[in-house]
Amino acid sequence: MEGALEAMAPSAPPTGGVNTAGLADFLRKFFAPLFLVVVSVVAIFFLFTREITRFVQFIILAIAIGVIFYVPNIIEVTARAIAGALGIK
């Protein structure tokens, strides 16, 4: 009985923050393939309807958004910049 109570008791006090280690990698691995599928479907739609101007605009936007998913550390740097601008340490 005493061992069960010790196992249920927290071994260390909470550190006060949320553990976000690996969060950016998880998001990148989860959303990047989904992003590629959506871009492919929409691009094929624009090509079949022969809307070349919208296709070019969409591809430029997709490349800009794709940089966010595939450039290492861009999510972390952007999150730190936003947190710094809001005054959060």
PDB file of N, CA and C in Angstrom:
ATOM      1  N   MET A   1       0.830  -1.191   0.000  1.00  0.00           N
ATOM      2  CA  MET A   1       0.000   0.000   0.000  1.00  0.00           C
ATOM      3  C   MET A   1       0.872   1.253   0.000  1.00  0.00           C
ATOM      4  N   GLU A   2       1.920   1.212   0.762  1.00  0.00           N
ATOM      5  CA  GLU A   2       2.801   2.362   0.861  1.00  0.00           C
ATOM      6  C   GLU A   2       3.516   2.617  -0.469  1.00  0.00           C
ATOM      7  N   GLY A   3       3.883   1.556  -1.179  1.00  0.00           N
ATOM      8  CA  GLY A   3       4.532   1.687  -2.486  1.00  0.00           C
ATOM      9  C   GLY A   3       3.604   2.306  -3.515  1.00  0.00           C
ATOM     10  N   ALA A   4       2.320   1.983  -3.436  1.00  0.00           N
ATOM     11  CA  ALA A   4       1.356   2.546  -4.374  1.00  0.00           C
ATOM     12  C   ALA A   4       1.181   4.037  -4.136  1.00  0.00           C
ATOM     13  N   LEU A   5       1.190   4.445  -2.877  1.00  0.00           N
ATOM     14  CA  LEU A   5       1.067   5.868  -2.572  1.00  0.00           C
ATOM     15  C   LEU A   5       2.289   6.639  -3.049  1.00  0.00           C
ATOM     16  N   GLU A   6       3.469   6.036  -2.916  1.00  0.00           N
ATOM     17  CA  GLU A   6       4.688   6.696  -3.388  1.00  0.00           C
ATOM     18  C   GLU A   6       4.684   6.813  -4.908  1.00  0.00           C
ATOM     19  N   ALA A   7       4.159   5.821  -5.588  1.00  0.00           N
ATOM     20  CA  ALA A   7       4.119   5.856  -7.046  1.00  0.00           C
ATOM     21  C   ALA A   7       3.153   6.925  -7.547  1.00  0.00           C
ATOM     22  N   MET A   8       2.088   7.186  -6.793  1.00  0.00           N
ATOM     23  CA  MET A   8       1.117   8.184  -7.208  1.00  0.00           C
ATOM     24  C   MET A   8       1.576   9.597  -6.891  1.00  0.00           C
ATOM     25  N   ALA A   9       2.466   9.757  -5.929  1.00  0.00           N
ATOM     26  CA  ALA A   9       2.939  11.075  -5.547  1.00  0.00           C
ATOM     27  C   ALA A   9       3.881  11.607  -6.625  1.00  0.00           C
ATOM     28  N   PRO A  10       3.806  12.886  -6.931  1.00  0.00           N
ATOM     29  CA  PRO A  10       4.722  13.444  -7.932  1.00  0.00           C
ATOM     30  C   PRO A  10       6.157  13.392  -7.426  1.00  0.00           C
ATOM     31  N   SER A  11       7.074  13.002  -8.306  1.00  0.00           N
ATOM     32  CA  SER A  11       8.464  12.854  -7.897  1.00  0.00           C
ATOM     33  C   SER A  11       9.213  14.173  -7.938  1.00  0.00           C
ATOM     34  N   ALA A  12       8.780  15.099  -8.781  1.00  0.00           N
ATOM     35  CA  ALA A  12       9.449  16.392  -8.871  1.00  0.00           C
ATOM     36  C   ALA A  12       8.374  17.472  -8.994  1.00  0.00           C
ATOM     37  N   PRO A  13       8.664  18.627  -8.452  1.00  0.00           N
ATOM     38  CA  PRO A  13       7.692  19.713  -8.588  1.00  0.00           C
ATOM     39  C   PRO A  13       7.594  20.152 -10.045  1.00  0.00           C
ATOM     40  N   PRO A  14       6.442  20.646 -10.457  1.00  0.00           N
ATOM     41  CA  PRO A  14       6.301  21.107 -11.841  1.00  0.00           C
ATOM     42  C   PRO A  14       7.257  22.247 -12.136  1.00  0.00           C
ATOM     43  N   THR A  15       7.750  22.288 -13.355  1.00  0.00           N
ATOM     44  CA  THR A  15       8.729  23.309 -13.729  1.00  0.00           C
ATOM     45  C   THR A  15       8.070  24.640 -14.052  1.00  0.00           C
ATOM     46  N   GLY A  16       6.767  24.676 -14.212  1.00  0.00           N
ATOM     47  CA  GLY A  16       6.077  25.929 -14.446  1.00  0.00           C
ATOM     48  C   GLY A  16       5.824  26.225 -15.915  1.00  0.00           C
ATOM     49  N   GLY A  17       6.273  25.369 -16.807  1.00  0.00           N
ATOM     50  CA  GLY A  17       6.063  25.630 -18.228  1.00  0.00           C
ATOM     51  C   GLY A  17       5.598  24.375 -18.948  1.00  0.00           C
ATOM     52  N   VAL A  18       5.144  24.576 -20.153  1.00  0.00           N
ATOM     53  CA  VAL A  18       4.698  23.468 -20.983  1.00  0.00           C
ATOM     54  C   VAL A  18       5.900  22.933 -21.746  1.00  0.00           C
ATOM     55  N   ASN A  19       6.037  21.614 -21.788  1.00  0.00           N
ATOM     56  CA  ASN A  19       7.147  21.010 -22.508  1.00  0.00           C
ATOM     57  C   ASN A  19       6.808  20.986 -23.996  1.00  0.00           C
ATOM     58  N   THR A  20       7.502  21.810 -24.774  1.00  0.00           N
ATOM     59  CA  THR A  20       7.242  21.901 -26.211  1.00  0.00           C
ATOM     60  C   THR A  20       8.395  21.356 -27.038  1.00  0.00           C
ATOM     61  N   ALA A  21       9.224  20.532 -26.441  1.00  0.00           N
ATOM     62  CA  ALA A  21      10.344  19.954 -27.176  1.00  0.00           C
ATOM     63  C   ALA A  21       9.804  19.068 -28.293  1.00  0.00           C
ATOM     64  N   GLY A  22      10.238  19.327 -29.492  1.00  0.00           N
ATOM     65  CA  GLY A  22       9.819  18.531 -30.626  1.00  0.00           C
ATOM     66  C   GLY A  22       8.482  18.924 -31.222  1.00  0.00           C
ATOM     67  N   LEU A  23       7.870  19.975 -30.707  1.00  0.00           N
ATOM     68  CA  LEU A  23       6.554  20.383 -31.218  1.00  0.00           C
ATOM     69  C   LEU A  23       6.646  20.844 -32.670  1.00  0.00           C
ATOM     70  N   ALA A  24       7.664  21.620 -32.999  1.00  0.00           N
ATOM     71  CA  ALA A  24       7.810  22.110 -34.372  1.00  0.00           C
ATOM     72  C   ALA A  24       8.039  20.956 -35.339  1.00  0.00           C
ATOM     73  N   ASP A  25       8.848  19.975 -34.931  1.00  0.00           N
ATOM     74  CA  ASP A  25       9.078  18.820 -35.797  1.00  0.00           C
ATOM     75  C   ASP A  25       7.794  18.024 -36.002  1.00  0.00           C
ATOM     76  N   PHE A  26       7.020  17.864 -34.939  1.00  0.00           N
ATOM     77  CA  PHE A  26       5.749  17.158 -35.058  1.00  0.00           C
ATOM     78  C   PHE A  26       4.807  17.881 -36.016  1.00  0.00           C
ATOM     79  N   LEU A  27       4.698  19.198 -35.859  1.00  0.00           N
ATOM     80  CA  LEU A  27       3.818  19.970 -36.729  1.00  0.00           C
ATOM     81  C   LEU A  27       4.288  19.913 -38.180  1.00  0.00           C
ATOM     82  N   ARG A  28       5.600  19.984 -38.365  1.00  0.00           N
ATOM     83  CA  ARG A  28       6.150  19.923 -39.716  1.00  0.00           C
ATOM     84  C   ARG A  28       5.859  18.569 -40.352  1.00  0.00           C
ATOM     85  N   LYS A  29       6.042  17.496 -39.608  1.00  0.00           N
ATOM     86  CA  LYS A  29       5.795  16.151 -40.141  1.00  0.00           C
ATOM     87  C   LYS A  29       4.307  15.892 -40.372  1.00  0.00           C
ATOM     88  N   PHE A  30       3.454  16.527 -39.594  1.00  0.00           N
ATOM     89  CA  PHE A  30       2.011  16.310 -39.715  1.00  0.00           C
ATOM     90  C   PHE A  30       1.406  17.136 -40.862  1.00  0.00           C
ATOM     91  N   PHE A  31       1.744  18.424 -40.908  1.00  0.00           N
ATOM     92  CA  PHE A  31       1.094  19.314 -41.853  1.00  0.00           C
ATOM     93  C   PHE A  31       1.755  19.374 -43.222  1.00  0.00           C
ATOM     94  N   ALA A  32       3.029  19.066 -43.326  1.00  0.00           N
ATOM     95  CA  ALA A  32       3.714  19.180 -44.617  1.00  0.00           C
ATOM     96  C   ALA A  32       3.125  18.251 -45.683  1.00  0.00           C
ATOM     97  N   PRO A  33       2.912  16.962 -45.405  1.00  0.00           N
ATOM     98  CA  PRO A  33       2.287  16.131 -46.449  1.00  0.00           C
ATOM     99  C   PRO A  33       0.864  16.564 -46.786  1.00  0.00           C
ATOM    100  N   LEU A  34       0.125  16.993 -45.779  1.00  0.00           N
ATOM    101  CA  LEU A  34      -1.229  17.493 -46.008  1.00  0.00           C
ATOM    102  C   LEU A  34      -1.195  18.736 -46.897  1.00  0.00           C
ATOM    103  N   PHE A  35      -0.246  19.596 -46.646  1.00  0.00           N
ATOM    104  CA  PHE A  35      -0.059  20.801 -47.446  1.00  0.00           C
ATOM    105  C   PHE A  35       0.249  20.448 -48.899  1.00  0.00           C
ATOM    106  N   LEU A  36       1.117  19.483 -49.113  1.00  0.00           N
ATOM    107  CA  LEU A  36       1.463  19.080 -50.479  1.00  0.00           C
ATOM    108  C   LEU A  36       0.269  18.513 -51.232  1.00  0.00           C
ATOM    109  N   VAL A  37      -0.562  17.761 -50.552  1.00  0.00           N
ATOM    110  CA  VAL A  37      -1.752  17.199 -51.196  1.00  0.00           C
ATOM    111  C   VAL A  37      -2.721  18.317 -51.595  1.00  0.00           C
ATOM    112  N   VAL A  38      -2.959  19.246 -50.707  1.00  0.00           N
ATOM    113  CA  VAL A  38      -3.880  20.345 -51.004  1.00  0.00           C
ATOM    114  C   VAL A  38      -3.345  21.195 -52.154  1.00  0.00           C
ATOM    115  N   VAL A  39      -2.050  21.494 -52.132  1.00  0.00           N
ATOM    116  CA  VAL A  39      -1.448  22.287 -53.208  1.00  0.00           C
ATOM    117  C   VAL A  39      -1.581  21.559 -54.540  1.00  0.00           C
ATOM    118  N   SER A  40      -1.342  20.267 -54.546  1.00  0.00           N
ATOM    119  CA  SER A  40      -1.437  19.491 -55.784  1.00  0.00           C
ATOM    120  C   SER A  40      -2.849  19.485 -56.348  1.00  0.00           C
ATOM    121  N   VAL A  41      -3.830  19.271 -55.500  1.00  0.00           N
ATOM    122  CA  VAL A  41      -5.222  19.221 -55.962  1.00  0.00           C
ATOM    123  C   VAL A  41      -5.659  20.573 -56.511  1.00  0.00           C
ATOM    124  N   VAL A  42      -5.344  21.640 -55.805  1.00  0.00           N
ATOM    125  CA  VAL A  42      -5.752  22.971 -56.264  1.00  0.00           C
ATOM    126  C   VAL A  42      -5.011  23.354 -57.538  1.00  0.00           C
ATOM    127  N   ALA A  43      -3.734  23.023 -57.632  1.00  0.00           N
ATOM    128  CA  ALA A  43      -2.974  23.336 -58.840  1.00  0.00           C
ATOM    129  C   ALA A  43      -3.532  22.591 -60.048  1.00  0.00           C
ATOM    130  N   ILE A  44      -3.880  21.335 -59.879  1.00  0.00           N
ATOM    131  CA  ILE A  44      -4.469  20.563 -60.979  1.00  0.00           C
ATOM    132  C   ILE A  44      -5.815  21.163 -61.392  1.00  0.00           C
ATOM    133  N   PHE A  45      -6.588  21.622 -60.408  1.00  0.00           N
ATOM    134  CA  PHE A  45      -7.873  22.269 -60.723  1.00  0.00           C
ATOM    135  C   PHE A  45      -7.657  23.506 -61.589  1.00  0.00           C
ATOM    136  N   PHE A  46      -6.689  24.363 -61.203  1.00  0.00           N
ATOM    137  CA  PHE A  46      -6.420  25.569 -61.977  1.00  0.00           C
ATOM    138  C   PHE A  46      -5.914  25.234 -63.382  1.00  0.00           C
ATOM    139  N   LEU A  47      -5.132  24.188 -63.509  1.00  0.00           N
ATOM    140  CA  LEU A  47      -4.631  23.825 -64.839  1.00  0.00           C
ATOM    141  C   LEU A  47      -5.748  23.296 -65.733  1.00  0.00           C
ATOM    142  N   PHE A  48      -6.643  22.495 -65.178  1.00  0.00           N
ATOM    143  CA  PHE A  48      -7.732  21.954 -65.984  1.00  0.00           C
ATOM    144  C   PHE A  48      -8.735  23.022 -66.393  1.00  0.00           C
ATOM    145  N   THR A  49      -8.918  24.037 -65.568  1.00  0.00           N
ATOM    146  CA  THR A  49      -9.843  25.110 -65.929  1.00  0.00           C
ATOM    147  C   THR A  49      -9.151  26.203 -66.733  1.00  0.00           C
ATOM    148  N   ARG A  50      -7.869  26.037 -66.997  1.00  0.00           N
ATOM    149  CA  ARG A  50      -7.061  26.951 -67.818  1.00  0.00           C
ATOM    150  C   ARG A  50      -7.037  28.364 -67.250  1.00  0.00           C
ATOM    151  N   GLU A  51      -6.977  28.477 -65.962  1.00  0.00           N
ATOM    152  CA  GLU A  51      -6.847  29.772 -65.306  1.00  0.00           C
ATOM    153  C   GLU A  51      -5.371  29.939 -64.933  1.00  0.00           C
ATOM    154  N   ILE A  52      -4.577  30.307 -65.920  1.00  0.00           N
ATOM    155  CA  ILE A  52      -3.136  30.354 -65.756  1.00  0.00           C
ATOM    156  C   ILE A  52      -2.719  31.459 -64.780  1.00  0.00           C
ATOM    157  N   THR A  53      -3.383  32.596 -64.823  1.00  0.00           N
ATOM    158  CA  THR A  53      -3.030  33.695 -63.911  1.00  0.00           C
ATOM    159  C   THR A  53      -3.252  33.286 -62.461  1.00  0.00           C
ATOM    160  N   ARG A  54      -4.377  32.689 -62.170  1.00  0.00           N
ATOM    161  CA  ARG A  54      -4.641  32.224 -60.799  1.00  0.00           C
ATOM    162  C   ARG A  54      -3.695  31.096 -60.419  1.00  0.00           C
ATOM    163  N   PHE A  55      -3.350  30.249 -61.383  1.00  0.00           N
ATOM    164  CA  PHE A  55      -2.403  29.167 -61.120  1.00  0.00           C
ATOM    165  C   PHE A  55      -1.053  29.734 -60.701  1.00  0.00           C
ATOM    166  N   VAL A  56      -0.553  30.733 -61.412  1.00  0.00           N
ATOM    167  CA  VAL A  56       0.745  31.333 -61.077  1.00  0.00           C
ATOM    168  C   VAL A  56       0.676  32.016 -59.719  1.00  0.00           C
ATOM    169  N   GLN A  57      -0.406  32.730 -59.453  1.00  0.00           N
ATOM    170  CA  GLN A  57      -0.557  33.371 -58.140  1.00  0.00           C
ATOM    171  C   GLN A  57      -0.587  32.332 -57.029  1.00  0.00           C
ATOM    172  N   PHE A  58      -1.288  31.253 -57.262  1.00  0.00           N
ATOM    173  CA  PHE A  58      -1.387  30.195 -56.255  1.00  0.00           C
ATOM    174  C   PHE A  58      -0.038  29.529 -56.018  1.00  0.00           C
ATOM    175  N   ILE A  59       0.714  29.277 -57.072  1.00  0.00           N
ATOM    176  CA  ILE A  59       2.023  28.640 -56.920  1.00  0.00           C
ATOM    177  C   ILE A  59       2.973  29.539 -56.143  1.00  0.00           C
ATOM    178  N   ILE A  60       2.947  30.830 -56.405  1.00  0.00           N
ATOM    179  CA  ILE A  60       3.803  31.764 -55.652  1.00  0.00           C
ATOM    180  C   ILE A  60       3.424  31.754 -54.177  1.00  0.00           C
ATOM    181  N   LEU A  61       2.124  31.779 -53.884  1.00  0.00           N
ATOM    182  CA  LEU A  61       1.670  31.717 -52.496  1.00  0.00           C
ATOM    183  C   LEU A  61       2.038  30.381 -51.854  1.00  0.00           C
ATOM    184  N   ALA A  62       1.893  29.288 -52.603  1.00  0.00           N
ATOM    185  CA  ALA A  62       2.231  27.965 -52.073  1.00  0.00           C
ATOM    186  C   ALA A  62       3.717  27.852 -51.763  1.00  0.00           C
ATOM    187  N   ILE A  63       4.554  28.437 -52.597  1.00  0.00           N
ATOM    188  CA  ILE A  63       6.001  28.416 -52.331  1.00  0.00           C
ATOM    189  C   ILE A  63       6.313  29.198 -51.057  1.00  0.00           C
ATOM    190  N   ALA A  64       5.679  30.354 -50.901  1.00  0.00           N
ATOM    191  CA  ALA A  64       5.911  31.161 -49.691  1.00  0.00           C
ATOM    192  C   ALA A  64       5.482  30.406 -48.435  1.00  0.00           C
ATOM    193  N   ILE A  65       4.338  29.734 -48.497  1.00  0.00           N
ATOM    194  CA  ILE A  65       3.870  28.965 -47.339  1.00  0.00           C
ATOM    195  C   ILE A  65       4.720  27.719 -47.145  1.00  0.00           C
ATOM    196  N   GLY A  66       5.155  27.108 -48.245  1.00  0.00           N
ATOM    197  CA  GLY A  66       6.018  25.925 -48.156  1.00  0.00           C
ATOM    198  C   GLY A  66       7.336  26.199 -47.474  1.00  0.00           C
ATOM    199  N   VAL A  67       7.851  27.402 -47.620  1.00  0.00           N
ATOM    200  CA  VAL A  67       9.089  27.773 -46.935  1.00  0.00           C
ATOM    201  C   VAL A  67       8.913  27.657 -45.430  1.00  0.00           C
ATOM    202  N   ILE A  68       7.736  28.018 -44.938  1.00  0.00           N
ATOM    203  CA  ILE A  68       7.469  27.921 -43.499  1.00  0.00           C
ATOM    204  C   ILE A  68       7.566  26.481 -43.023  1.00  0.00           C
ATOM    205  N   PHE A  69       7.079  25.530 -43.839  1.00  0.00           N
ATOM    206  CA  PHE A  69       7.087  24.133 -43.427  1.00  0.00           C
ATOM    207  C   PHE A  69       8.452  23.479 -43.561  1.00  0.00           C
ATOM    208  N   TYR A  70       9.222  23.855 -44.567  1.00  0.00           N
ATOM    209  CA  TYR A  70      10.420  23.098 -44.883  1.00  0.00           C
ATOM    210  C   TYR A  70      11.736  23.738 -44.480  1.00  0.00           C
ATOM    211  N   VAL A  71      11.755  25.033 -44.167  1.00  0.00           N
ATOM    212  CA  VAL A  71      12.999  25.669 -43.730  1.00  0.00           C
ATOM    213  C   VAL A  71      13.172  25.385 -42.241  1.00  0.00           C
ATOM    214  N   PRO A  72      14.306  24.797 -41.876  1.00  0.00           N
ATOM    215  CA  PRO A  72      14.518  24.464 -40.454  1.00  0.00           C
ATOM    216  C   PRO A  72      14.525  25.721 -39.580  1.00  0.00           C
ATOM    217  N   ASN A  73      13.947  25.589 -38.432  1.00  0.00           N
ATOM    218  CA  ASN A  73      13.931  26.609 -37.369  1.00  0.00           C
ATOM    219  C   ASN A  73      13.126  27.858 -37.699  1.00  0.00           C
ATOM    220  N   ILE A  74      12.443  27.937 -38.815  1.00  0.00           N
ATOM    221  CA  ILE A  74      11.662  29.144 -39.119  1.00  0.00           C
ATOM    222  C   ILE A  74      10.481  29.279 -38.169  1.00  0.00           C
ATOM    223  N   ILE A  75       9.894  28.149 -37.773  1.00  0.00           N
ATOM    224  CA  ILE A  75       8.761  28.194 -36.846  1.00  0.00           C
ATOM    225  C   ILE A  75       9.226  28.672 -35.477  1.00  0.00           C
ATOM    226  N   GLU A  76      10.364  28.151 -35.021  1.00  0.00           N
ATOM    227  CA  GLU A  76      10.874  28.554 -33.708  1.00  0.00           C
ATOM    228  C   GLU A  76      11.262  30.026 -33.681  1.00  0.00           C
ATOM    229  N   VAL A  77      11.930  30.489 -34.733  1.00  0.00           N
ATOM    230  CA  VAL A  77      12.360  31.882 -34.787  1.00  0.00           C
ATOM    231  C   VAL A  77      11.146  32.808 -34.840  1.00  0.00           C
ATOM    232  N   THR A  78      10.158  32.443 -35.638  1.00  0.00           N
ATOM    233  CA  THR A  78       8.948  33.257 -35.724  1.00  0.00           C
ATOM    234  C   THR A  78       8.188  33.280 -34.411  1.00  0.00           C
ATOM    235  N   ALA A  79       8.087  32.124 -33.748  1.00  0.00           N
ATOM    236  CA  ALA A  79       7.395  32.068 -32.454  1.00  0.00           C
ATOM    237  C   ALA A  79       8.112  32.907 -31.404  1.00  0.00           C
ATOM    238  N   ARG A  80       9.444  32.850 -31.384  1.00  0.00           N
ATOM    239  CA  ARG A  80      10.201  33.665 -30.424  1.00  0.00           C
ATOM    240  C   ARG A  80      10.030  35.156 -30.716  1.00  0.00           C
ATOM    241  N   ALA A  81      10.002  35.529 -31.991  1.00  0.00           N
ATOM    242  CA  ALA A  81       9.826  36.935 -32.355  1.00  0.00           C
ATOM    243  C   ALA A  81       8.442  37.437 -31.942  1.00  0.00           C
ATOM    244  N   ILE A  82       7.423  36.619 -32.167  1.00  0.00           N
ATOM    245  CA  ILE A  82       6.071  37.024 -31.770  1.00  0.00           C
ATOM    246  C   ILE A  82       5.963  37.118 -30.254  1.00  0.00           C
ATOM    247  N   ALA A  83       6.546  36.136 -29.555  1.00  0.00           N
ATOM    248  CA  ALA A  83       6.517  36.166 -28.093  1.00  0.00           C
ATOM    249  C   ALA A  83       7.277  37.382 -27.565  1.00  0.00           C
ATOM    250  N   GLY A  84       8.394  37.695 -28.174  1.00  0.00           N
ATOM    251  CA  GLY A  84       9.162  38.870 -27.764  1.00  0.00           C
ATOM    252  C   GLY A  84       8.394  40.171 -28.012  1.00  0.00           C
ATOM    253  N   ALA A  85       7.678  40.225 -29.123  1.00  0.00           N
ATOM    254  CA  ALA A  85       6.885  41.422 -29.432  1.00  0.00           C
ATOM    255  C   ALA A  85       5.729  41.581 -28.458  1.00  0.00           C
ATOM    256  N   LEU A  86       5.220  40.462 -27.966  1.00  0.00           N
ATOM    257  CA  LEU A  86       4.121  40.527 -26.987  1.00  0.00           C
ATOM    258  C   LEU A  86       4.614  40.681 -25.552  1.00  0.00           C
ATOM    259  N   GLY A  87       5.925  40.631 -25.355  1.00  0.00           N
ATOM    260  CA  GLY A  87       6.487  40.797 -24.026  1.00  0.00           C
ATOM    261  C   GLY A  87       6.513  39.523 -23.210  1.00  0.00           C
ATOM    262  N   ILE A  88       6.389  38.368 -23.857  1.00  0.00           N
ATOM    263  CA  ILE A  88       6.420  37.077 -23.179  1.00  0.00           C
ATOM    264  C   ILE A  88       7.835  36.531 -23.276  1.00  0.00           C
ATOM    265  N   LYS A  89       8.361  36.083 -22.138  1.00  0.00           N
ATOM    266  CA  LYS A  89       9.728  35.524 -22.147  1.00  0.00           C
ATOM    267  C   LYS A  89       9.711  34.048 -22.338  1.00  0.00           C
TER     268      LYS A  89
END
